[in-house]
Amino acid sequence: MKALHEMGVAELAQAIADKQTSSAEATQHLLARAKQHQALGAYLSFNEEASLAQARVADERLAAGERTPLLGVPIAHKDIFVTRDFPSTAGSKMLEGYQSPFDATVVTKLAQAGAVSLGKLNCDEFAMGGSNQNSAYGPAHNPWDTTRVPGGSSGGTAVAVAARLLPAATGTDTGGSIRQPASFCGVTGIKPTYGRCSRYGMVAFASSLDQAGAMARSAADCATLLTAMAGPDIDRDSTSLDHPAEDYSRLLGQPREGATAAQPLKGLRIGLPREFFGEGVAADVLAPVHAALAEVEKLGATLVDVSLPRTELAIPVYYIIAPAEASSNLSRFDGVKFGHRAARYDDLLDMYKKSRSEGFGPEVKRRIMIGTYVLSPGYYDAYYLKAQQIRRLIAQDFQQAFTQCDLIAGPAAPTVAWAIGEKADDPVANYLADIFTLPGSLAGLPGMSVPAGFGGSGENRGLPVGLQLMGNYLKEAELLQAAHAFQQATDWHTKTPAGF
Ligand code: GLN
């Protein structure tokens, strides 16, 4: 038998169901492995007793004859989901040691499906960032080169999956925080349609964009997680989609209608937005992405030229709307209800000021200031309203493109992972790196990043590159079907960083 950490979700669930191991044993093994690799900075907290108690419950359910695709499988949650069993910090000093009285819906749903939680994973503070360098608890390290960032904001999730610390984990994606770290760490990640997973118990960053999703080693394993996570939660999240839960694995391994086993993607039209292949994309990224697209063509898909003409505008639009919503959402951290309170202060106003000055990191403060500015009288029309109008046009551009194609493909990020420390003092350089994930987020569309190869030159040799796939609203199953067909024909997703 393979070592337990070498198994993906499906394999591990099978080994547990076949009694080759137990959930308790797998949990113990993966907790020990996580601690052995603490230097990666993937985890922010553990609660061994709680994890083992969950594993024992799973083993009892198994003994009682229950079988589900996640029963007994250890996973972990990005520390943006609140949990009763672990502290919930959102990567911020503001919430250091915070104990939530309830679990996020996504956490509850995964537990009901039988998954065991190993702990909480590192992330940029309040999910603001793309490198995990904005975490108040230190950076996470990319296992392919530990001097590089893993991407972010779901950096801990990507590191843990890539370094085989666990088979799968949750993340959230507001403007790319699942797709970009998945790309940087060579793992598979999916962000569903906005509203598909409940935001209840997800510490809010930008509510009209925030969406939960999953990372794993394969599209098939992502489908298993997403099936358990998604579904309506109208009573608790007013933006939750009123659309029944579905089985995201249902199209895996199925040829498309009219296609064949040899060419399972026959008839699939994949749009390549011109704007995603122009200048500014590193050659290290373009070469593997083109090679992956040639592979997809061999599987029967046709590649068509499309245009998303407002791609560049996604950056200013997102960096107005997201901070605007953040400035409002983060007003709740005032030192009164929960979170950090300054030890010494003169009066109420001073208490607010000191608590917020001490609790928030520099990027969060920057966004609160930008957000407050663009929402203020006199600037609202010029910035916020204008951004909302352009957001609508960006969404319409996608609908225009989807008249010519079924899915859209391109790079997930313009470069491979950069060095820890690089861009740390340059917010705009960080924002520019989000160019290919922001448009889909603003439109609320589902998207994935699928391992597609490695950077080939100089210092970037051997660093992972992700192929981004986007679909129209609620087309997650079709996205996963295409990604799975690609993974059946290639082995990029099976590559493991040396030493892990
Ligand atoms: N990198 C983007 C930002 O800094 C996206 C973050 C996210 O998706 N949470 O806002």
XYZ file of C-alpha atoms and ligand atoms in Angstrom:
510
model
C 0.000 0.000 0.000
C 1.113 3.565 -0.762
C 1.857 5.876 2.154
C -1.374 7.520 3.301
C -0.210 11.020 2.347
C 0.421 9.874 -1.213
C -3.259 9.135 -1.714
C -5.776 11.549 -3.155
C -9.340 11.867 -1.861
C -10.830 8.951 -3.812
C -7.961 6.571 -3.046
C -7.910 7.406 0.641
C -11.692 7.083 0.970
C -11.433 3.667 -0.714
C -8.573 2.526 1.541
C -10.604 3.577 4.598
C -13.784 1.898 3.318
C -11.781 -1.281 2.544
C -10.396 -1.210 6.095
C -6.806 -1.032 4.879
C -6.594 1.919 7.227
C -8.983 3.889 9.413
C -9.936 7.532 9.493
C -8.231 7.817 12.886
C -5.002 6.375 11.504
C -5.089 8.625 8.434
C -5.771 11.634 10.662
C -2.865 10.807 12.946
C -0.548 10.240 9.997
C -1.437 13.531 8.329
C -1.239 15.519 11.576
C 2.249 14.131 12.183
C 3.223 14.979 8.620
C 1.834 18.502 8.943
C 3.905 19.041 12.084
C 7.008 17.622 10.435
C 6.623 20.279 7.710
C 5.576 23.195 9.939
C 8.355 25.298 8.375
C 6.241 25.548 5.199
C 3.853 27.788 7.128
C 0.793 26.029 5.697
C -1.119 25.644 8.944
C -2.142 28.265 11.498
C -3.763 25.959 14.052
C -4.403 22.386 15.064
C -6.651 20.756 17.648
C -5.533 17.177 17.687
C -8.177 16.068 20.136
C -11.016 17.526 18.058
C -9.625 16.079 14.806
C -9.305 12.622 16.325
C -12.808 12.847 17.797
C -14.154 13.658 14.300
C -12.177 10.720 12.879
C -13.626 8.350 15.442
C -17.136 9.484 14.521
C -16.315 8.776 10.861
C -14.983 5.329 11.760
C -18.204 4.617 13.650
C -20.287 5.722 10.673
C -18.214 3.375 8.492
C -18.632 0.530 10.939
C -22.392 1.137 10.807
C -22.232 0.524 7.067
C -22.384 4.103 5.790
C -20.449 4.889 2.571
C -19.933 8.352 1.107
C -17.099 9.604 -1.098
C -15.625 11.700 1.750
C -16.310 9.533 4.755
C -13.263 9.599 7.031
C -11.098 11.658 4.666
C -8.974 14.308 6.431
C -9.049 17.800 4.933
C -8.470 21.298 6.352
C -10.027 24.727 5.997
C -8.654 28.063 4.969
C -8.644 30.169 8.127
C -11.284 32.455 6.650
C -14.042 29.937 7.508
C -15.167 30.129 11.113
C -15.008 26.886 13.086
C -16.000 25.834 16.565
C -13.138 23.370 16.959
C -10.289 25.701 15.988
C -9.509 29.394 16.370
C -10.595 31.502 13.358
C -8.183 34.330 12.591
C -8.651 35.227 8.895
C -4.856 35.607 8.917
C -5.244 38.754 11.009
C -3.953 39.866 14.373
C -7.377 41.442 14.787
C -8.861 37.973 15.303
C -5.938 36.325 17.090
C -7.291 33.450 19.193
C -10.901 34.192 18.189
C -13.218 31.266 18.929
C -16.372 31.199 16.860
C -19.541 29.934 18.526
C -20.628 28.289 15.239
C -19.285 26.590 12.100
C -19.466 28.080 8.605
C -22.029 26.313 6.391
C -19.267 24.927 4.162
C -17.528 23.488 7.233
C -20.779 21.910 8.460
C -21.582 20.440 5.045
C -18.146 18.848 4.681
C -18.379 17.427 8.194
C -21.818 15.978 7.402
C -20.308 14.374 4.303
C -17.846 12.681 6.649
C -14.682 14.717 6.098
C -12.426 15.198 9.115
C -10.842 18.584 9.748
C -7.105 18.634 10.509
C -6.869 22.346 11.279
C -6.823 25.809 9.765
C -4.708 26.985 6.862
C -2.669 30.154 6.412
C -3.933 32.961 4.182
C -3.437 36.618 3.428
C -5.054 38.826 6.048
C -8.823 38.887 5.395
C -7.992 37.200 2.049
C -6.440 40.420 0.748
C -3.448 39.499 -1.336
C -2.006 37.124 -3.854
C 1.168 35.867 -2.180
C 0.268 34.934 1.402
C 2.802 37.588 2.455
C 0.028 39.687 4.001
C -0.691 37.067 6.668
C -0.122 38.411 10.182
C 1.299 34.977 11.015
C 4.109 34.923 8.484
C 4.379 33.762 4.895
C 3.750 30.281 3.564
C 6.418 28.688 1.382
C 5.970 27.176 -2.063
C 7.079 23.519 -1.809
C 8.448 23.617 -5.380
C 10.970 26.243 -4.206
C 10.646 27.320 -0.596
C 12.164 30.735 -1.350
C 9.095 31.477 -3.514
C 5.585 32.537 -2.566
C 2.779 29.976 -2.937
C 0.394 32.628 -4.268
C -2.634 33.697 -2.329
C -4.760 34.472 -0.660
C -5.457 30.724 -0.156
C -1.701 30.106 0.064
C -1.784 27.635 2.957
C -4.361 25.534 1.113
C -2.226 25.299 -2.016
C 0.944 24.513 -0.035
C -0.745 21.788 1.992
C -2.150 20.060 -1.097
C 1.079 20.421 -3.117
C 3.326 19.164 -0.293
C 1.013 16.189 0.260
C 0.140 17.296 3.790
C -3.483 16.405 2.974
C -5.462 15.225 -0.058
C -7.707 18.307 -0.401
C -8.710 21.497 1.377
C -11.055 24.461 1.141
C -10.200 27.915 -0.101
C -11.986 31.084 -1.096
C -11.697 33.144 -4.240
C -12.710 36.811 -4.350
C -10.482 37.817 -7.238
C -8.383 34.722 -7.902
C -7.440 33.361 -4.493
C -8.073 29.739 -5.441
C -6.995 29.763 -9.085
C -3.741 31.718 -8.687
C -2.231 29.750 -5.741
C -3.352 26.511 -7.419
C -1.416 27.644 -10.483
C 1.684 28.624 -8.462
C 1.740 25.332 -6.523
C 0.798 22.893 -9.293
C -2.520 21.741 -7.844
C -6.081 21.713 -9.175
C -8.479 24.349 -7.863
C -12.078 25.287 -8.572
C -14.062 28.398 -7.758
C -17.746 27.836 -8.528
C -20.320 30.330 -9.741
C -20.871 33.188 -7.296
C -23.549 32.148 -4.806
C -23.081 28.406 -5.287
C -21.456 27.855 -1.867
C -22.873 29.603 1.150
C -20.919 32.585 2.477
C -22.375 32.038 5.949
C -19.442 31.883 8.346
C -16.887 33.019 5.772
C -15.184 36.113 7.201
C -16.344 38.748 4.724
C -13.912 40.596 2.465
C -15.894 41.742 -0.596
C -19.327 40.175 -0.316
C -20.389 40.549 -3.956
C -17.285 38.589 -5.034
C -16.388 36.191 -2.176
C -16.901 32.548 -3.078
C -15.773 29.287 -1.487
C -14.178 26.472 -3.450
C -11.736 23.609 -3.249
C -8.222 22.533 -4.099
C -7.038 18.973 -4.563
C -4.625 17.009 -6.719
C -7.163 16.254 -9.428
C -10.339 17.611 -10.970
C -12.118 14.426 -9.856
C -11.211 15.067 -6.208
C -12.248 18.734 -6.539
C -15.617 17.537 -7.847
C -16.083 15.346 -4.773
C -15.414 18.236 -2.401
C -17.530 20.732 -4.299
C -20.471 18.330 -4.402
C -20.446 18.292 -0.605
C -19.858 22.057 -0.227
C -22.306 23.623 -2.675
C -26.055 24.114 -2.477
C -28.616 26.661 -1.394
C -28.488 28.270 2.062
C -31.011 31.026 1.497
C -31.949 31.499 5.143
C -28.398 32.301 6.125
C -26.901 33.873 3.027
C -29.195 36.112 1.007
C -26.914 35.818 -2.047
C -26.922 32.017 -1.964
C -28.274 30.700 -5.276
C -31.653 29.027 -5.086
C -30.514 26.137 -7.243
C -30.565 22.518 -6.088
C -27.389 20.730 -5.070
C -25.890 18.613 -7.842
C -23.359 15.839 -8.324
C -20.304 17.474 -9.864
C -18.770 14.087 -10.651
C -21.587 13.088 -12.967
C -19.839 13.983 -16.243
C -16.340 12.773 -15.301
C -15.046 10.222 -17.766
C -18.164 10.632 -19.916
C -17.523 11.589 -23.519
C -19.476 14.672 -24.538
C -22.588 14.065 -26.568
C -21.549 12.830 -30.017
C -17.915 12.388 -28.930
C -15.884 9.197 -28.627
C -13.707 7.647 -25.933
C -10.576 8.568 -27.909
C -11.791 12.132 -28.454
C -13.953 12.767 -25.371
C -13.994 16.544 -25.932
C -15.142 16.396 -29.551
C -17.495 19.274 -30.247
C -16.271 21.362 -27.320
C -15.412 24.898 -28.406
C -12.774 26.511 -26.240
C -12.449 30.271 -26.566
C -9.004 31.806 -26.229
C -9.363 35.476 -25.318
C -6.803 37.422 -27.335
C -6.196 39.669 -24.337
C -4.937 36.687 -22.299
C -2.135 35.851 -24.713
C -0.648 39.267 -25.407
C 2.322 41.109 -24.024
C 2.905 40.918 -20.310
C 2.527 37.144 -20.150
C 5.827 35.443 -19.344
C 7.190 33.062 -21.976
C 7.592 30.553 -19.129
C 3.817 30.574 -18.769
C 2.816 30.826 -22.428
C 4.771 27.766 -23.575
C 3.144 25.252 -21.188
C -0.295 26.844 -21.704
C 0.013 26.483 -25.499
C 1.230 22.895 -25.117
C -1.728 22.121 -22.851
C -4.131 23.637 -25.375
C -2.615 21.476 -28.128
C -3.317 18.476 -25.888
C -6.917 19.604 -25.403
C -7.229 19.882 -29.203
C -6.028 16.283 -29.547
C -8.862 15.317 -27.229
C -11.241 16.685 -29.833
C -11.872 20.270 -28.699
C -11.707 23.141 -31.165
C -9.930 26.330 -30.203
C -11.620 29.561 -31.208
C -10.431 33.113 -31.060
C -12.563 35.309 -28.775
C -12.172 38.725 -27.218
C -12.706 40.051 -23.697
C -11.983 43.647 -24.626
C -12.227 45.086 -21.106
C -9.749 42.665 -19.500
C -7.362 45.461 -18.503
C -10.164 47.433 -16.866
C -10.826 44.539 -14.500
C -7.898 45.660 -12.351
C -9.053 49.233 -11.573
C -12.682 48.095 -11.341
C -11.894 45.302 -8.867
C -9.554 47.486 -6.823
C -12.382 49.997 -6.375
C -15.265 47.587 -5.707
C -13.407 45.119 -3.459
C -11.932 47.797 -1.138
C -15.299 49.617 -1.051
C -17.021 46.481 0.205
C -14.101 45.664 2.505
C -14.210 49.101 4.131
C -17.839 48.486 4.998
C -17.423 44.829 6.048
C -14.421 45.529 8.254
C -16.150 48.319 10.177
C -17.398 45.572 12.516
C -13.895 45.177 13.941
C -14.059 48.077 16.354
C -12.740 46.495 19.550
C -16.234 46.232 21.022
C -18.003 43.101 19.807
C -15.103 40.782 19.112
C -11.516 40.830 18.016
C -8.577 42.826 19.267
C -9.099 45.658 21.763
C -6.280 48.053 22.636
C -5.023 47.645 26.195
C -4.940 51.386 26.906
C -7.097 54.209 25.543
C -8.528 57.549 26.615
C -12.141 57.390 25.440
C -14.405 55.453 23.063
C -13.093 57.086 19.898
C -9.521 56.513 21.006
C -10.369 52.879 21.729
C -11.720 52.401 18.178
C -8.663 54.060 16.693
C -6.083 52.202 18.717
C -7.801 48.817 18.392
C -8.016 49.148 14.609
C -4.506 50.608 14.224
C -3.013 47.747 16.220
C -5.189 44.937 14.835
C -5.024 45.533 11.069
C -1.959 45.092 8.879
C -0.803 47.601 6.244
C -2.603 46.112 3.212
C -5.908 45.941 5.071
C -5.534 49.568 6.204
C -4.700 50.613 2.650
C -7.879 48.974 1.349
C -10.064 50.454 4.089
C -8.742 53.901 3.170
C -9.240 53.382 -0.582
C -12.695 51.931 0.009
C -13.790 54.728 2.300
C -12.525 57.268 -0.213
C -14.337 55.824 -3.240
C -17.597 55.621 -1.302
C -17.437 59.142 0.077
C -19.776 61.928 -1.113
C -18.387 63.594 -4.205
C -16.319 60.564 -5.234
C -18.982 57.859 -5.197
C -20.250 58.677 -8.703
C -16.803 59.129 -10.163
C -15.316 55.909 -8.790
C -17.707 53.422 -7.238
C -20.659 53.943 -9.562
C -18.428 54.019 -12.640
C -16.727 50.807 -11.506
C -20.101 49.106 -11.096
C -21.095 50.151 -14.614
C -17.895 48.751 -16.090
C -18.337 45.588 -14.043
C -21.626 45.038 -15.858
C -19.920 45.540 -19.231
C -17.215 43.013 -18.293
C -19.927 40.456 -17.522
C -21.585 41.224 -20.888
C -18.265 40.683 -22.692
C -18.209 37.141 -21.317
C -21.774 36.522 -22.531
C -20.751 37.743 -25.969
C -17.754 35.353 -25.918
C -19.953 32.459 -24.813
C -22.011 32.849 -28.002
C -18.876 31.624 -29.809
C -17.548 29.027 -27.358
C -18.498 26.670 -24.509
C -15.504 27.237 -22.230
C -12.783 29.873 -22.071
C -9.107 29.030 -21.514
C -5.929 30.940 -20.842
C -3.207 31.320 -18.257
C -4.322 31.625 -14.611
C -1.529 34.107 -13.892
C 0.906 36.053 -16.068
C 4.002 34.645 -14.298
C 5.169 31.719 -12.212
C 5.555 32.169 -8.430
C 7.772 35.074 -7.477
C 10.363 35.224 -4.680
C 9.284 35.805 -1.078
C 10.030 39.467 -0.397
C 9.606 40.498 -4.030
C 6.667 42.877 -4.638
C 6.164 42.968 -0.840
C 6.356 46.779 -0.759
C 4.685 47.353 -4.099
C 0.901 46.961 -3.865
C 0.307 47.924 -7.482
C 2.674 45.194 -8.741
C 0.619 42.689 -6.744
C -2.653 44.029 -8.144
C -1.400 43.793 -11.749
C -0.606 40.094 -11.274
C -4.359 39.419 -10.825
C -5.230 40.425 -14.380
C -6.439 37.006 -15.597
C -8.490 36.002 -12.572
C -10.304 39.287 -11.852
C -12.538 39.396 -14.972
C -14.202 36.050 -14.168
C -14.656 37.068 -10.533
C -16.302 40.367 -11.452
C -18.669 38.461 -13.754
C -19.359 35.853 -11.035
C -18.367 32.964 -13.314
C -16.937 29.576 -12.316
C -13.246 28.987 -12.992
C -10.506 26.453 -12.453
C -6.758 26.214 -12.557
C -5.365 22.910 -13.794
C -1.663 21.968 -13.638
C -0.324 22.371 -17.183
C 3.443 22.074 -16.914
C 6.423 23.964 -15.598
C 8.396 27.103 -16.323
C 11.308 26.164 -18.489
C 13.942 28.840 -18.321
C 16.617 30.098 -15.958
C 15.556 30.519 -12.365
C 11.951 29.678 -13.223
C 12.780 26.179 -14.392
C 10.555 23.665 -12.651
C 7.973 26.107 -11.249
C 4.357 25.099 -11.904
C 2.059 26.771 -14.427
C -1.739 26.522 -14.356
C -4.166 26.476 -17.251
C -7.243 28.500 -16.362
C -10.608 27.220 -17.582
C -13.746 29.330 -17.203
C -17.330 28.399 -17.911
C -20.665 30.132 -18.062
C -22.878 30.323 -14.952
C -23.440 26.934 -13.274
C -21.278 25.084 -15.799
C -19.017 23.604 -13.098
C -19.747 20.004 -14.144
C -18.701 20.758 -17.743
C -15.530 22.490 -16.525
C -14.650 19.514 -14.354
C -15.399 17.121 -17.221
C -12.946 18.945 -19.505
C -10.306 19.219 -16.774
C -10.689 15.529 -15.974
C -10.326 14.531 -19.639
C -7.129 16.607 -19.768
C -5.826 14.921 -16.606
C -6.609 11.469 -17.993
C -4.360 12.302 -20.938
C -1.549 14.098 -19.047
C 0.309 13.620 -15.782
C 1.177 17.189 -14.695
C -1.254 16.949 -11.791
C 0.533 13.881 -10.423
C 3.937 15.576 -10.118
C 5.165 16.035 -6.566
C 7.758 18.587 -5.462
C 11.117 17.030 -4.548
C 11.368 16.205 -0.866
C 7.599 15.865 -0.394
N -5.305 38.970 -5.111
C -6.613 39.539 -5.035
C -6.656 40.564 -3.921
O -5.650 40.854 -3.400
C -7.644 38.463 -4.821
C -7.769 37.998 -3.417
C -8.850 36.989 -3.240
O -9.329 36.387 -4.187
N -9.252 36.816 -1.995
O -7.679 41.074 -3.577
